[in-house]
Amino acid sequence: MIGIVKGIYTAEIAGAEMISHESALLVPDHGIDGDRYATGRGHYSHRPHPDRQVTIIEQEVLDAIAIETGIRLLPEESRRNVVTAGVRLNQLLGTEFRLGNCLLFAGRENTPCAYLEQLIGLPVMPALMGRSGINCRILTAGVAYVGDTVGGKK
């Protein structure tokens, strides 16, 4: 299953507004250049994990939340680095896959947290349970662009 990158977002520090980008440099064992987790200034940076280098969520989930709950969760409000369309992210768990010309490993499911609700002021935790995206490790460096393909095997 192949999807596309709909958006790329980073924040300089924990709690800062997510900034939209047309492209981003992905650095193995580091993260997205300039992002809070790459610089060690993220909310969970005190608990580092190699699979937290890139976070990804489906646009379809954001759309479903709006239909089901009436809460319009904007892509940047999801606090994920990449928003995709057309690919079921949970099906990538435990596999290597392409994000543009970069190779990633989908290490674990993302879990929504109370910190997200606190930052955005919306009660989204229940709606995100089981579909909050995936946390990934960067295996090969490259630049990811909005419009790139997502999925497939290495």
CSV table of N, CA and C in Angstrom, one decimal:
chain,number,residue,atom,x,y,z
A,1,MET,N,0.8,-1.2,0.0
A,1,MET,CA,0.0,0.0,0.0
A,1,MET,C,0.9,1.2,0.0
A,2,ILE,N,0.6,2.1,-0.9
A,2,ILE,CA,1.4,3.4,-1.1
A,2,ILE,C,0.5,4.6,-0.8
A,3,GLY,N,1.0,5.5,0.0
A,3,GLY,CA,0.3,6.7,0.2
A,3,GLY,C,1.2,7.9,-0.2
A,4,ILE,N,0.7,9.1,0.3
A,4,ILE,CA,1.5,10.3,0.0
A,4,ILE,C,1.7,11.2,1.2
A,5,VAL,N,2.7,12.0,1.3
A,5,VAL,CA,3.0,12.9,2.3
A,5,VAL,C,2.1,14.1,2.1
A,6,LYS,N,1.2,14.4,3.0
A,6,LYS,CA,0.3,15.6,2.9
A,6,LYS,C,0.9,16.8,3.7
A,7,GLY,N,1.7,16.6,4.7
A,7,GLY,CA,2.3,17.7,5.4
A,7,GLY,C,3.5,17.2,6.2
A,8,ILE,N,4.4,18.2,6.5
A,8,ILE,CA,5.6,18.0,7.3
A,8,ILE,C,5.6,19.1,8.3
A,9,TYR,N,5.9,18.7,9.6
A,9,TYR,CA,5.8,19.7,10.7
A,9,TYR,C,6.9,19.5,11.7
A,10,THR,N,7.4,20.5,12.2
A,10,THR,CA,8.4,20.5,13.3
A,10,THR,C,8.1,21.6,14.3
A,11,ALA,N,8.7,21.4,15.5
A,11,ALA,CA,8.6,22.5,16.5
A,11,ALA,C,10.0,22.6,17.1
A,12,GLU,N,10.5,23.8,17.4
A,12,GLU,CA,11.8,24.0,17.9
A,12,GLU,C,12.0,23.4,19.3
A,13,ILE,N,11.0,23.6,20.2
A,13,ILE,CA,11.1,23.2,21.6
A,13,ILE,C,9.7,22.6,22.0
A,14,ALA,N,9.7,21.9,23.1
A,14,ALA,CA,8.5,21.4,23.6
A,14,ALA,C,7.4,22.5,23.8
A,15,GLY,N,6.2,22.2,23.3
A,15,GLY,CA,5.1,23.1,23.5
A,15,GLY,C,5.1,24.2,22.4
A,16,ALA,N,6.1,24.4,21.7
A,16,ALA,CA,6.1,25.4,20.6
A,16,ALA,C,5.2,25.1,19.5
A,17,GLU,N,4.7,26.1,18.8
A,17,GLU,CA,3.8,25.8,17.7
A,17,GLU,C,4.5,25.0,16.6
A,18,MET,N,3.8,24.1,16.1
A,18,MET,CA,4.3,23.3,15.0
A,18,MET,C,4.3,24.1,13.7
A,19,ILE,N,5.4,24.1,13.0
A,19,ILE,CA,5.7,24.8,11.8
A,19,ILE,C,5.6,23.9,10.6
A,20,SER,N,4.8,24.3,9.6
A,20,SER,CA,4.7,23.5,8.4
A,20,SER,C,5.9,23.8,7.4
A,21,HIS,N,6.3,22.7,6.8
A,21,HIS,CA,7.4,22.8,5.9
A,21,HIS,C,7.1,22.1,4.5
A,22,GLU,N,7.7,22.5,3.5
A,22,GLU,CA,7.5,21.8,2.2
A,22,GLU,C,8.5,20.6,2.1
A,23,SER,N,9.6,20.7,2.9
A,23,SER,CA,10.5,19.6,2.9
A,23,SER,C,11.2,19.6,4.3
A,24,ALA,N,11.9,18.5,4.6
A,24,ALA,CA,12.7,18.4,5.9
A,24,ALA,C,13.8,17.4,5.7
A,25,LEU,N,14.9,17.6,6.3
A,25,LEU,CA,16.1,16.7,6.3
A,25,LEU,C,15.9,15.7,7.4
A,26,LEU,N,15.9,14.4,7.1
A,26,LEU,CA,15.8,13.3,8.0
A,26,LEU,C,17.2,12.8,8.2
A,27,VAL,N,17.6,12.7,9.5
A,27,VAL,CA,19.0,12.3,9.8
A,27,VAL,C,19.0,11.0,10.7
A,28,PRO,N,19.6,9.9,10.3
A,28,PRO,CA,19.6,8.7,11.1
A,28,PRO,C,20.1,8.9,12.5
A,29,ASP,N,19.5,8.2,13.5
A,29,ASP,CA,19.9,8.3,14.9
A,29,ASP,C,19.8,9.7,15.4
A,30,HIS,N,19.1,10.5,14.8
A,30,HIS,CA,19.0,11.9,15.2
A,30,HIS,C,17.5,12.4,15.2
A,31,GLY,N,16.9,12.4,14.0
A,31,GLY,CA,15.6,12.9,13.8
A,31,GLY,C,15.5,13.9,12.7
A,32,ILE,N,14.4,14.7,12.7
A,32,ILE,CA,14.2,15.7,11.7
A,32,ILE,C,15.0,16.9,12.1
A,33,ASP,N,15.9,17.3,11.2
A,33,ASP,CA,16.8,18.5,11.5
A,33,ASP,C,15.9,19.7,12.0
A,34,GLY,N,16.3,20.2,13.2
A,34,GLY,CA,15.6,21.3,13.7
A,34,GLY,C,14.4,21.0,14.6
A,35,ASP,N,14.0,19.7,14.6
A,35,ASP,CA,12.8,19.4,15.4
A,35,ASP,C,13.2,19.2,16.9
A,36,ARG,N,12.3,19.4,17.8
A,36,ARG,CA,12.5,19.4,19.2
A,36,ARG,C,13.1,18.1,19.7
A,37,TYR,N,12.8,16.9,19.1
A,37,TYR,CA,13.3,15.7,19.5
A,37,TYR,C,14.7,15.4,18.9
A,38,ALA,N,15.0,16.0,17.8
A,38,ALA,CA,16.4,16.0,17.3
A,38,ALA,C,17.4,16.8,18.1
A,39,THR,N,16.9,17.9,18.7
A,39,THR,CA,17.7,18.7,19.5
A,39,THR,C,17.7,18.4,21.0
A,40,GLY,N,16.9,17.4,21.3
A,40,GLY,CA,16.8,17.1,22.8
A,40,GLY,C,15.9,18.0,23.6
A,41,ARG,N,15.0,18.8,22.9
A,41,ARG,CA,14.2,19.8,23.7
A,41,ARG,C,12.7,19.5,23.6
A,42,GLY,N,12.4,18.2,23.4
A,42,GLY,CA,11.0,17.8,23.3
A,42,GLY,C,10.5,17.4,24.7
A,43,HIS,N,9.2,17.3,24.8
A,43,HIS,CA,8.6,17.0,26.1
A,43,HIS,C,9.0,15.6,26.6
A,44,TYR,N,9.3,14.7,25.7
A,44,TYR,CA,9.7,13.4,26.1
A,44,TYR,C,11.2,13.1,25.9
A,45,SER,N,12.0,14.2,25.7
A,45,SER,CA,13.4,14.0,25.4
A,45,SER,C,14.1,13.4,26.6
A,46,HIS,N,13.6,13.5,27.8
A,46,HIS,CA,14.2,12.9,29.0
A,46,HIS,C,14.1,11.4,28.9
A,47,ARG,N,13.2,10.9,28.1
A,47,ARG,CA,13.0,9.5,27.9
A,47,ARG,C,13.3,9.1,26.4
A,48,PRO,N,14.5,9.2,26.0
A,48,PRO,CA,14.8,9.0,24.5
A,48,PRO,C,14.5,7.6,24.1
A,49,HIS,N,14.1,7.5,22.8
A,49,HIS,CA,13.9,6.2,22.2
A,49,HIS,C,14.2,6.3,20.8
A,50,PRO,N,14.9,5.3,20.2
A,50,PRO,CA,15.3,5.4,18.8
A,50,PRO,C,14.1,5.5,17.8
A,51,ASP,N,12.9,5.0,18.3
A,51,ASP,CA,11.8,5.0,17.4
A,51,ASP,C,10.9,6.2,17.5
A,52,ARG,N,11.5,7.3,18.2
A,52,ARG,CA,10.8,8.5,18.3
A,52,ARG,C,11.4,9.6,17.4
A,53,GLN,N,12.1,9.2,16.4
A,53,GLN,CA,12.8,10.2,15.5
A,53,GLN,C,11.9,10.9,14.6
A,54,VAL,N,10.8,10.2,14.1
A,54,VAL,CA,9.8,10.7,13.3
A,54,VAL,C,8.4,10.2,13.7
A,55,THR,N,7.5,11.1,13.9
A,55,THR,CA,6.1,10.6,14.2
A,55,THR,C,5.2,10.9,13.0
A,56,ILE,N,4.3,9.9,12.7
A,56,ILE,CA,3.5,10.0,11.5
A,56,ILE,C,2.0,9.7,11.8
A,57,ILE,N,1.1,10.4,11.3
A,57,ILE,CA,-0.3,10.2,11.5
A,57,ILE,C,-1.1,10.3,10.1
A,58,GLU,N,-2.2,9.6,10.0
A,58,GLU,CA,-3.0,9.6,8.8
A,58,GLU,C,-4.0,10.8,8.7
A,59,GLN,N,-4.1,11.5,7.6
A,59,GLN,CA,-5.1,12.5,7.4
A,59,GLN,C,-6.5,11.9,7.6
A,60,GLU,N,-6.6,10.6,7.2
A,60,GLU,CA,-7.9,10.0,7.3
A,60,GLU,C,-8.4,9.9,8.7
A,61,VAL,N,-7.5,9.7,9.7
A,61,VAL,CA,-7.8,9.7,11.1
A,61,VAL,C,-8.3,11.1,11.5
A,62,LEU,N,-7.6,12.1,11.1
A,62,LEU,CA,-8.1,13.5,11.5
A,62,LEU,C,-9.5,13.7,10.9
A,63,ASP,N,-9.7,13.3,9.7
A,63,ASP,CA,-11.0,13.5,9.1
A,63,ASP,C,-12.1,12.7,9.9
A,64,ALA,N,-11.8,11.4,10.3
A,64,ALA,CA,-12.7,10.6,11.0
A,64,ALA,C,-13.1,11.2,12.3
A,65,ILE,N,-12.1,11.8,13.0
A,65,ILE,CA,-12.3,12.4,14.3
A,65,ILE,C,-13.3,13.5,14.2
A,66,ALA,N,-13.2,14.3,13.1
A,66,ALA,CA,-14.1,15.4,12.9
A,66,ALA,C,-15.5,14.9,12.7
A,67,ILE,N,-15.7,13.8,11.9
A,67,ILE,CA,-17.0,13.3,11.7
A,67,ILE,C,-17.6,12.7,12.9
A,68,GLU,N,-16.8,11.9,13.6
A,68,GLU,CA,-17.2,11.2,14.8
A,68,GLU,C,-17.5,12.0,16.0
A,69,THR,N,-16.7,13.1,16.2
A,69,THR,CA,-16.8,13.8,17.5
A,69,THR,C,-17.1,15.3,17.3
A,70,GLY,N,-17.0,15.8,16.0
A,70,GLY,CA,-17.2,17.2,15.8
A,70,GLY,C,-15.9,18.0,16.1
A,71,ILE,N,-14.9,17.4,16.6
A,71,ILE,CA,-13.6,18.1,16.9
A,71,ILE,C,-12.8,18.1,15.6
A,72,ARG,N,-12.4,19.3,15.2
A,72,ARG,CA,-11.6,19.4,14.0
A,72,ARG,C,-10.1,19.6,14.5
A,73,LEU,N,-9.4,18.5,14.4
A,73,LEU,CA,-8.0,18.4,14.8
A,73,LEU,C,-7.2,18.7,13.6
A,74,LEU,N,-6.6,19.9,13.5
A,74,LEU,CA,-5.7,20.3,12.4
A,74,LEU,C,-4.4,19.4,12.4
A,75,PRO,N,-3.8,19.2,11.2
A,75,PRO,CA,-2.6,18.4,11.1
A,75,PRO,C,-1.5,18.9,12.1
A,76,GLU,N,-1.3,20.2,12.2
A,76,GLU,CA,-0.3,20.7,13.1
A,76,GLU,C,-0.7,20.5,14.6
A,77,GLU,N,-2.0,20.4,14.9
A,77,GLU,CA,-2.4,20.2,16.2
A,77,GLU,C,-2.2,18.7,16.7
A,78,SER,N,-2.0,17.8,15.7
A,78,SER,CA,-1.8,16.4,16.1
A,78,SER,C,-0.4,16.3,16.7
A,79,ARG,N,0.5,17.3,16.5
A,79,ARG,CA,1.8,17.3,17.0
A,79,ARG,C,2.7,16.2,16.4
A,80,ARG,N,2.3,15.6,15.2
A,80,ARG,CA,3.1,14.6,14.5
A,80,ARG,C,3.9,15.3,13.5
A,81,ASN,N,5.0,14.7,13.1
A,81,ASN,CA,5.9,15.3,12.2
A,81,ASN,C,5.4,15.2,10.7
A,82,VAL,N,4.8,14.1,10.4
A,82,VAL,CA,4.3,13.9,9.1
A,82,VAL,C,2.9,13.5,9.1
A,83,VAL,N,2.1,14.0,8.1
A,83,VAL,CA,0.7,13.6,7.9
A,83,VAL,C,0.7,13.0,6.5
A,84,THR,N,0.0,11.8,6.5
A,84,THR,CA,0.0,11.1,5.2
A,84,THR,C,-1.5,10.9,4.8
A,85,ALA,N,-1.7,10.4,3.6
A,85,ALA,CA,-3.0,10.0,3.1
A,85,ALA,C,-2.8,8.8,2.2
A,86,GLY,N,-3.7,7.8,2.3
A,86,GLY,CA,-3.7,6.7,1.4
A,86,GLY,C,-3.0,5.5,1.9
A,87,VAL,N,-2.4,5.5,3.1
A,87,VAL,CA,-1.7,4.4,3.6
A,87,VAL,C,-2.1,4.1,5.0
A,88,ARG,N,-2.3,2.9,5.4
A,88,ARG,CA,-2.7,2.5,6.7
A,88,ARG,C,-1.4,2.3,7.5
A,89,LEU,N,-1.1,3.2,8.4
A,89,LEU,CA,0.2,3.3,9.1
A,89,LEU,C,0.4,2.1,10.0
A,90,ASN,N,-0.7,1.7,10.7
A,90,ASN,CA,-0.5,0.5,11.6
A,90,ASN,C,-0.1,-0.7,10.9
A,91,GLN,N,-0.4,-0.9,9.6
A,91,GLN,CA,0.1,-2.0,8.9
A,91,GLN,C,1.6,-2.0,8.6
A,92,LEU,N,2.2,-0.9,8.8
A,92,LEU,CA,3.6,-0.7,8.6
A,92,LEU,C,4.4,-1.1,9.9
A,93,LEU,N,3.8,-1.3,11.0
A,93,LEU,CA,4.5,-1.5,12.3
A,93,LEU,C,5.4,-2.8,12.1
A,94,GLY,N,6.6,-2.6,12.6
A,94,GLY,CA,7.6,-3.7,12.6
A,94,GLY,C,8.3,-3.9,11.2
A,95,THR,N,8.0,-3.0,10.3
A,95,THR,CA,8.6,-3.1,9.0
A,95,THR,C,9.5,-1.8,8.6
A,96,GLU,N,10.3,-2.0,7.6
A,96,GLU,CA,11.0,-0.9,7.0
A,96,GLU,C,10.2,-0.4,5.8
A,97,PHE,N,10.1,0.9,5.6
A,97,PHE,CA,9.3,1.4,4.5
A,97,PHE,C,9.9,2.7,4.1
A,98,ARG,N,9.5,3.2,2.9
A,98,ARG,CA,10.0,4.4,2.3
A,98,ARG,C,9.2,5.6,2.7
A,99,LEU,N,9.8,6.7,3.0
A,99,LEU,CA,9.2,8.0,3.1
A,99,LEU,C,10.0,8.8,2.1
A,100,GLY,N,9.5,9.0,0.9
A,100,GLY,CA,10.3,9.6,-0.2
A,100,GLY,C,11.5,8.8,-0.5
A,101,ASN,N,12.7,9.4,-0.4
A,101,ASN,CA,13.9,8.6,-0.7
A,101,ASN,C,14.6,8.1,0.6
A,102,CYS,N,13.9,8.3,1.8
A,102,CYS,CA,14.4,7.9,3.1
A,102,CYS,C,13.8,6.5,3.4
A,103,LEU,N,14.6,5.7,4.1
A,103,LEU,CA,14.2,4.5,4.7
A,103,LEU,C,13.9,4.6,6.2
A,104,LEU,N,12.7,4.2,6.6
A,104,LEU,CA,12.3,4.3,8.0
A,104,LEU,C,12.0,2.9,8.5
A,105,PHE,N,12.0,2.8,9.8
A,105,PHE,CA,11.5,1.6,10.5
A,105,PHE,C,10.4,2.0,11.4
A,106,ALA,N,9.2,1.4,11.2
A,106,ALA,CA,8.0,1.7,12.0
A,106,ALA,C,8.1,0.9,13.3
A,107,GLY,N,8.6,1.5,14.3
A,107,GLY,CA,9.0,0.7,15.5
A,107,GLY,C,7.8,0.5,16.5
A,108,ARG,N,6.9,1.5,16.6
A,108,ARG,CA,5.8,1.3,17.6
A,108,ARG,C,4.7,2.3,17.3
A,109,GLU,N,3.6,1.9,17.8
A,109,GLU,CA,2.4,2.7,17.7
A,109,GLU,C,2.5,3.9,18.6
A,110,ASN,N,2.1,5.1,18.1
A,110,ASN,CA,2.1,6.3,18.9
A,110,ASN,C,0.9,6.2,19.9
A,111,THR,N,1.1,6.6,21.1
A,111,THR,CA,0.0,6.7,22.1
A,111,THR,C,-0.3,8.1,22.4
A,112,PRO,N,-1.6,8.4,22.3
A,112,PRO,CA,-2.0,9.8,22.7
A,112,PRO,C,-1.8,10.1,24.2
A,113,CYS,N,-1.6,11.3,24.5
A,113,CYS,CA,-1.3,11.6,25.9
A,113,CYS,C,-2.0,12.9,26.4
A,114,ALA,N,-2.1,13.0,27.7
A,114,ALA,CA,-2.8,14.2,28.3
A,114,ALA,C,-2.0,15.5,27.9
A,115,TYR,N,-0.7,15.4,27.7
A,115,TYR,CA,0.1,16.6,27.3
A,115,TYR,C,-0.4,17.2,26.0
A,116,LEU,N,-0.8,16.3,25.1
A,116,LEU,CA,-1.3,16.8,23.8
A,116,LEU,C,-2.6,17.6,24.1
A,117,GLU,N,-3.5,17.0,24.8
A,117,GLU,CA,-4.8,17.7,25.1
A,117,GLU,C,-4.5,19.0,25.8
A,118,GLN,N,-3.6,19.1,26.7
A,118,GLN,CA,-3.2,20.3,27.5
A,118,GLN,C,-2.7,21.4,26.5
A,119,LEU,N,-1.9,21.0,25.5
A,119,LEU,CA,-1.3,21.9,24.6
A,119,LEU,C,-2.4,22.5,23.6
A,120,ILE,N,-3.3,21.7,23.1
A,120,ILE,CA,-4.2,22.1,22.1
A,120,ILE,C,-5.6,22.5,22.7
A,121,GLY,N,-5.8,22.1,23.9
A,121,GLY,CA,-7.1,22.5,24.5
A,121,GLY,C,-8.3,21.7,24.0
A,122,LEU,N,-8.1,20.5,23.4
A,122,LEU,CA,-9.2,19.8,22.9
A,122,LEU,C,-9.2,18.3,23.4
A,123,PRO,N,-10.3,17.8,23.8
A,123,PRO,CA,-10.4,16.4,24.4
A,123,PRO,C,-10.3,15.3,23.3
A,124,VAL,N,-9.1,15.1,22.8
A,124,VAL,CA,-8.9,14.2,21.7
A,124,VAL,C,-8.4,12.8,22.0
A,125,MET,N,-7.9,12.6,23.3
A,125,MET,CA,-7.3,11.3,23.6
A,125,MET,C,-8.2,10.1,23.3
A,126,PRO,N,-9.5,10.1,23.7
A,126,PRO,CA,-10.3,8.9,23.4
A,126,PRO,C,-10.4,8.7,21.9
A,127,ALA,N,-10.6,9.8,21.1
A,127,ALA,CA,-10.7,9.6,19.7
A,127,ALA,C,-9.4,9.1,19.0
A,128,LEU,N,-8.3,9.4,19.6
A,128,LEU,CA,-7.0,9.0,19.0
A,128,LEU,C,-6.5,7.6,19.4
A,129,MET,N,-7.2,7.0,20.4
A,129,MET,CA,-6.7,5.7,20.9
A,129,MET,C,-6.8,4.7,19.8
A,130,GLY,N,-5.6,4.0,19.6
A,130,GLY,CA,-5.5,2.9,18.6
A,130,GLY,C,-5.3,3.4,17.2
A,131,ARG,N,-5.2,4.8,17.0
A,131,ARG,CA,-5.0,5.3,15.7
A,131,ARG,C,-4.3,6.7,15.7
A,132,SER,N,-3.4,6.8,16.7
A,132,SER,CA,-2.7,8.0,16.9
A,132,SER,C,-1.4,8.1,16.1
A,133,GLY,N,-1.2,7.2,15.2
A,133,GLY,CA,0.0,7.2,14.3
A,133,GLY,C,1.0,6.2,14.7
A,134,ILE,N,2.2,6.4,14.1
A,134,ILE,CA,3.3,5.5,14.4
A,134,ILE,C,4.6,6.4,14.7
A,135,ASN,N,5.5,5.7,15.5
A,135,ASN,CA,6.8,6.3,15.8
A,135,ASN,C,7.8,5.6,15.0
A,136,CYS,N,8.7,6.3,14.4
A,136,CYS,CA,9.7,5.7,13.5
A,136,CYS,C,11.1,6.1,13.8
A,137,ARG,N,12.0,5.1,13.3
A,137,ARG,CA,13.4,5.3,13.4
A,137,ARG,C,13.9,5.6,11.9
A,138,ILE,N,14.8,6.6,11.8
A,138,ILE,CA,15.3,6.9,10.5
A,138,ILE,C,16.5,6.0,10.2
A,139,LEU,N,16.5,5.2,9.1
A,139,LEU,CA,17.5,4.3,8.8
A,139,LEU,C,18.5,4.9,7.7
A,140,THR,N,18.0,5.6,6.8
A,140,THR,CA,18.8,6.3,5.8
A,140,THR,C,18.5,7.8,5.7
A,141,ALA,N,19.5,8.6,5.6
A,141,ALA,CA,19.3,10.1,5.5
A,141,ALA,C,18.7,10.4,4.1
A,142,GLY,N,18.0,11.6,4.2
A,142,GLY,CA,17.5,12.1,2.9
A,142,GLY,C,16.6,13.3,3.2
A,143,VAL,N,16.0,13.9,2.2
A,143,VAL,CA,15.1,15.0,2.3
A,143,VAL,C,13.7,14.4,2.0
A,144,ALA,N,12.7,14.7,2.8
A,144,ALA,CA,11.4,14.3,2.6
A,144,ALA,C,10.6,15.5,2.1
A,145,TYR,N,9.7,15.4,1.2
A,145,TYR,CA,9.0,16.5,0.6
A,145,TYR,C,7.5,16.2,0.7
A,146,VAL,N,6.7,17.2,0.8
A,146,VAL,CA,5.2,17.1,0.7
A,146,VAL,C,5.0,16.6,-0.7
A,147,GLY,N,4.2,15.6,-0.8
A,147,GLY,CA,3.9,15.0,-2.1
A,147,GLY,C,4.7,13.7,-2.4
A,148,ASP,N,5.7,13.4,-1.6
A,148,ASP,CA,6.4,12.2,-1.7
A,148,ASP,C,5.5,11.0,-1.4
A,149,THR,N,6.0,9.8,-1.9
A,149,THR,CA,5.2,8.6,-1.6
A,149,THR,C,5.7,8.0,-0.2
A,150,VAL,N,4.7,7.3,0.4
A,150,VAL,CA,5.0,6.7,1.7
A,150,VAL,C,4.5,5.2,1.6
A,151,GLY,N,5.4,4.3,2.1
A,151,GLY,CA,5.0,2.9,2.2
A,151,GLY,C,5.9,2.1,1.3
A,152,GLY,N,5.4,0.8,1.1
A,152,GLY,CA,6.2,-0.1,0.3
A,152,GLY,C,7.4,-0.6,1.2
A,153,LYS,N,8.0,-1.6,0.7
A,153,LYS,CA,9.1,-2.2,1.4
A,153,LYS,C,10.4,-1.5,0.9
A,154,LYS,N,11.5,-1.7,1.7
A,154,LYS,CA,12.7,-1.1,1.3
A,154,LYS,C,13.1,-1.4,-0.1
